CSV table of C-alpha atoms in Angstrom, one decimal:
chain,number,residue,atom,x,y,z
G,25,MET,CA,-47.7,-28.4,73.4
G,26,SER,CA,-45.3,-26.0,74.1
G,27,SER,CA,-41.4,-25.4,71.7
G,28,THR,CA,-38.3,-24.1,71.9
G,29,CYS,CA,-36.9,-20.7,71.0
G,30,PHE,CA,-34.5,-21.4,68.0
G,31,ALA,CA,-33.0,-18.3,68.9
G,32,CYS,CA,-33.1,-18.4,72.3
G,33,GLY,CA,-33.7,-21.9,73.5
G,34,LYS,CA,-36.8,-21.4,76.3
G,35,THR,CA,-39.9,-22.5,76.3
G,36,VAL,CA,-42.6,-20.8,73.4
G,37,TYR,CA,-45.7,-21.0,74.8
G,38,PRO,CA,-48.5,-20.6,71.8
G,39,ASN,CA,-50.0,-17.5,72.4
G,40,GLU,CA,-46.1,-15.4,71.9
G,41,LYS,CA,-44.8,-18.1,69.1
G,42,ILE,CA,-44.2,-17.3,65.2
G,43,ARG,CA,-43.6,-20.7,62.9
G,44,TYR,CA,-40.9,-19.0,60.8
G,45,LEU,CA,-38.3,-20.7,58.6
G,46,ASP,CA,-39.9,-24.7,60.1
G,47,ALA,CA,-39.3,-23.2,63.5
G,48,ASP,CA,-40.6,-21.5,66.0
G,49,TRP,CA,-39.1,-17.8,67.8
G,50,HIS,CA,-40.4,-15.6,70.5
G,51,LYS,CA,-42.2,-12.4,68.8
G,52,LYS,CA,-38.7,-11.1,70.6
G,53,CYS,CA,-36.5,-13.4,69.1
G,54,LEU,CA,-37.0,-13.0,65.8
G,55,LYS,CA,-34.2,-10.3,63.7
G,56,CYS,CA,-32.2,-9.1,61.7
G,57,THR,CA,-28.7,-11.2,61.6
G,58,THR,CA,-27.8,-7.8,60.9
G,59,CYS,CA,-28.4,-5.3,62.9
G,60,GLY,CA,-31.1,-7.1,65.2
G,61,MET,CA,-33.7,-5.6,63.9
G,62,ARG,CA,-36.9,-6.9,65.5
G,63,LEU,CA,-38.6,-8.6,63.1
G,64,ASN,CA,-42.4,-10.3,61.1
G,65,LEU,CA,-43.7,-12.5,58.9
G,66,ASN,CA,-44.2,-9.1,56.8
G,67,ASN,CA,-40.8,-7.9,57.0
G,68,ALA,CA,-39.3,-10.9,57.6
G,69,ASN,CA,-36.4,-12.3,54.5
G,70,SER,CA,-34.4,-15.5,54.6
G,71,PHE,CA,-30.4,-16.6,53.7
G,72,GLU,CA,-29.3,-19.5,54.4
G,73,LYS,CA,-31.9,-20.5,57.3
G,74,GLN,CA,-31.2,-16.9,59.2
G,75,PRO,CA,-33.4,-14.3,59.3
G,76,TYR,CA,-32.3,-11.1,57.3
G,77,CYS,CA,-34.0,-7.7,57.3
G,78,ARG,CA,-34.3,-6.2,53.5
G,79,ALA,CA,-31.5,-3.9,53.7
G,80,HIS,CA,-29.0,-6.3,55.1
G,81,LEU,CA,-29.8,-9.6,52.6
G,82,PRO,CA,-27.3,-11.1,51.2
G,83,THR,CA,-27.0,-12.0,47.9
G,84,ALA,CA,-26.4,-15.0,46.4
G,85,THR,CA,-22.9,-15.6,45.2
G,86,HIS,CA,-22.0,-17.3,41.5
G,87,THR,CA,-20.0,-20.4,42.2
G,88,SER,CA,-17.0,-21.7,40.1
G,89,VAL,CA,-16.6,-24.3,38.2
G,90,ALA,CA,-13.4,-26.6,37.3
G,91,ASP,CA,-11.9,-25.0,33.9
G,92,ASP,CA,-13.3,-27.7,31.3
G,93,VAL,CA,-11.6,-29.1,28.0
G,94,MET,CA,-13.3,-25.9,26.2
G,95,THR,CA,-12.8,-23.1,28.0
G,96,SER,CA,-9.3,-24.6,28.3
G,97,HIS,CA,-9.0,-24.1,24.7
G,98,ALA,CA,-10.9,-20.6,24.9
G,99,LYS,CA,-8.8,-19.5,26.5
G,100,ALA,CA,-5.8,-20.3,25.4
G,101,SER,CA,-7.0,-18.9,21.5
G,102,GLN,CA,-7.5,-15.7,23.6
G,103,ALA,CA,-3.6,-15.7,24.7
G,104,VAL,CA,-2.5,-16.1,21.7
G,105,ALA,CA,-4.7,-13.8,19.5
G,106,GLU,CA,-3.9,-11.1,22.6
G,107,HIS,CA,-0.5,-11.7,21.9
G,108,GLY,CA,-0.5,-11.6,18.6
G,109,ARG,CA,-2.9,-7.7,18.8
G,110,SER,CA,0.2,-7.4,21.8
G,111,GLU,CA,3.0,-7.6,19.3
G,112,GLN,CA,1.3,-4.9,16.8
G,113,LEU,CA,0.7,-2.0,19.3
G,114,ALA,CA,4.7,-2.7,19.3
G,115,THR,CA,5.7,-1.0,16.6
G,116,GLU,CA,5.7,2.9,15.9
G,117,LYS,CA,2.7,3.7,15.1
G,118,GLY,CA,2.3,4.9,11.0
G,119,THR,CA,5.7,3.7,10.0
G,120,GLY,CA,4.1,0.2,8.8
G,121,ASP,CA,8.0,-1.4,10.2
G,122,GLY,CA,6.6,-5.1,11.6
G,123,PHE,CA,4.0,-7.3,12.0
G,124,THR,CA,1.5,-7.8,8.0
G,125,ALA,CA,-0.8,-11.0,8.1
G,126,VAL,CA,-1.0,-10.4,4.3
G,127,ALA,CA,1.9,-10.9,1.9
G,128,ASP,CA,2.7,-8.2,-0.7
G,129,ASP,CA,1.8,-8.7,-4.3
G,130,VAL,CA,3.7,-7.5,-7.1
G,131,SER,CA,0.8,-3.8,-7.7
G,132,MET,CA,1.1,-3.3,-3.7
G,133,GLN,CA,5.3,-3.3,-3.9
G,134,HIS,CA,5.1,-0.6,-6.6
G,135,ALA,CA,1.8,1.3,-4.9
G,136,LYS,CA,4.7,1.6,-2.2
G,137,ASP,CA,7.7,2.6,-4.1
G,138,ALA,CA,5.8,5.2,-5.3
G,139,GLN,CA,4.0,6.2,-2.8
G,140,ASN,CA,7.9,6.1,-0.7
G,141,LEU,CA,9.3,8.6,-3.6
G,142,THR,CA,6.2,10.8,-2.9
G,143,GLN,CA,7.1,11.2,0.3
G,144,LEU,CA,10.6,11.4,0.2
G,145,SER,CA,10.0,13.6,-3.3
G,146,ALA,CA,7.8,16.0,-0.3
G,147,ARG,CA,10.7,16.0,2.1
G,148,GLU,CA,12.8,17.9,-0.6
G,149,GLN,CA,10.7,20.4,-1.4
G,150,LEU,CA,9.7,20.8,2.3
G,151,THR,CA,13.4,22.2,2.2
G,152,THR,CA,13.4,24.6,-0.5
G,153,GLN,CA,12.1,27.9,0.2
G,154,LYS,CA,8.9,28.1,-0.9
G,155,GLY,CA,8.7,30.4,-3.9
G,156,THR,CA,12.3,30.2,-5.3
G,157,GLY,CA,12.3,27.5,-6.9
G,158,GLU,CA,14.8,25.6,-5.3
G,159,GLY,CA,15.3,22.5,-4.9
G,160,PHE,CA,13.8,18.7,-6.3
G,161,THR,CA,9.4,19.7,-7.5
G,162,ALA,CA,9.4,17.2,-9.8
G,163,VAL,CA,6.6,14.1,-8.9
G,164,ALA,CA,8.2,10.9,-9.2
G,165,ASP,CA,6.0,8.3,-11.5
G,166,ASP,CA,4.8,5.2,-9.9
G,167,VAL,CA,5.3,2.1,-12.5
G,168,MET,CA,1.4,2.2,-12.9
G,169,ILE,CA,1.7,5.5,-14.0
G,170,GLN,CA,4.5,4.6,-16.6
G,171,HIS,CA,3.3,2.1,-18.1
G,172,ALA,CA,0.7,4.5,-19.0
G,173,LYS,CA,2.7,6.7,-20.8
G,174,ASP,CA,5.4,4.5,-22.3
G,175,ALA,CA,1.3,2.8,-24.1
G,176,GLN,CA,1.0,6.3,-25.0
G,177,ALA,CA,3.7,7.0,-26.8
G,178,VAL,CA,3.5,3.6,-28.8
G,179,ALA,CA,0.2,5.1,-29.7
G,180,GLU,CA,1.2,8.0,-30.9
G,181,HIS,CA,4.1,7.0,-32.6
G,182,GLY,CA,1.7,4.5,-34.4
G,183,ARG,CA,-0.8,7.0,-35.3
G,184,GLY,CA,2.1,8.9,-37.2
G,185,GLU,CA,3.3,6.5,-38.7
G,186,GLN,CA,-0.5,5.7,-40.2
G,187,LEU,CA,-0.7,9.8,-41.0
G,188,THR,CA,1.8,8.9,-44.1
G,189,THR,CA,0.8,5.7,-45.5
G,190,GLN,CA,-2.6,5.5,-47.9
G,191,LYS,CA,-5.5,4.1,-46.0
G,192,GLY,CA,-6.3,0.5,-46.8
G,193,THR,CA,-3.4,0.6,-49.7
G,194,GLY,CA,-0.4,0.5,-47.0
G,195,GLU,CA,1.3,3.4,-49.9
G,196,THR,CA,2.6,6.7,-48.9
G,197,PRO,CA,0.5,9.3,-50.2
G,198,ARG,CA,0.5,10.4,-53.5
G,199,GLY,CA,2.4,13.7,-52.8
G,200,TYR,CA,2.5,13.4,-49.1
G,201,GLY,CA,6.8,14.5,-48.7
G,202,GLU,CA,8.0,14.7,-51.7
G,203,GLU,CA,9.1,17.9,-52.6
């Protein structure tokens, strides 16, 4: 019983037959599809029913899958996020101008105003000659420091009134303020 060679189509006799990939081959016809190197059962590799040597064996590639609803939603949300990032990057670095995600509350606005005043005074100080004392040198107080100073002044005024009254009675002590 003889069969035909898968590569050349000629008759293969049993003494020269190699059975590989469910087909009969001549020993000299079993070659790498890419480089033509002669193969045997120990070094032959197959890909899509074709023989290859180890060096030229193709690798399987992934197939693309049609976008389902979840994938399209994920792509859309990624595009929105990238658009937001590009708008943030479009503002000049360090200026603070542009998109902000959180609205500023009153204390944050006071802090920003104080920082702007401090930066303004620092710029004015840089315009004067060092050591001459010319120009603006006072540091502007922010609202929180101003409130603390006002509270301290009220407390000192209250202590001054306490010294002029008798402790526990509310009356002026004898001999205090009299001449």
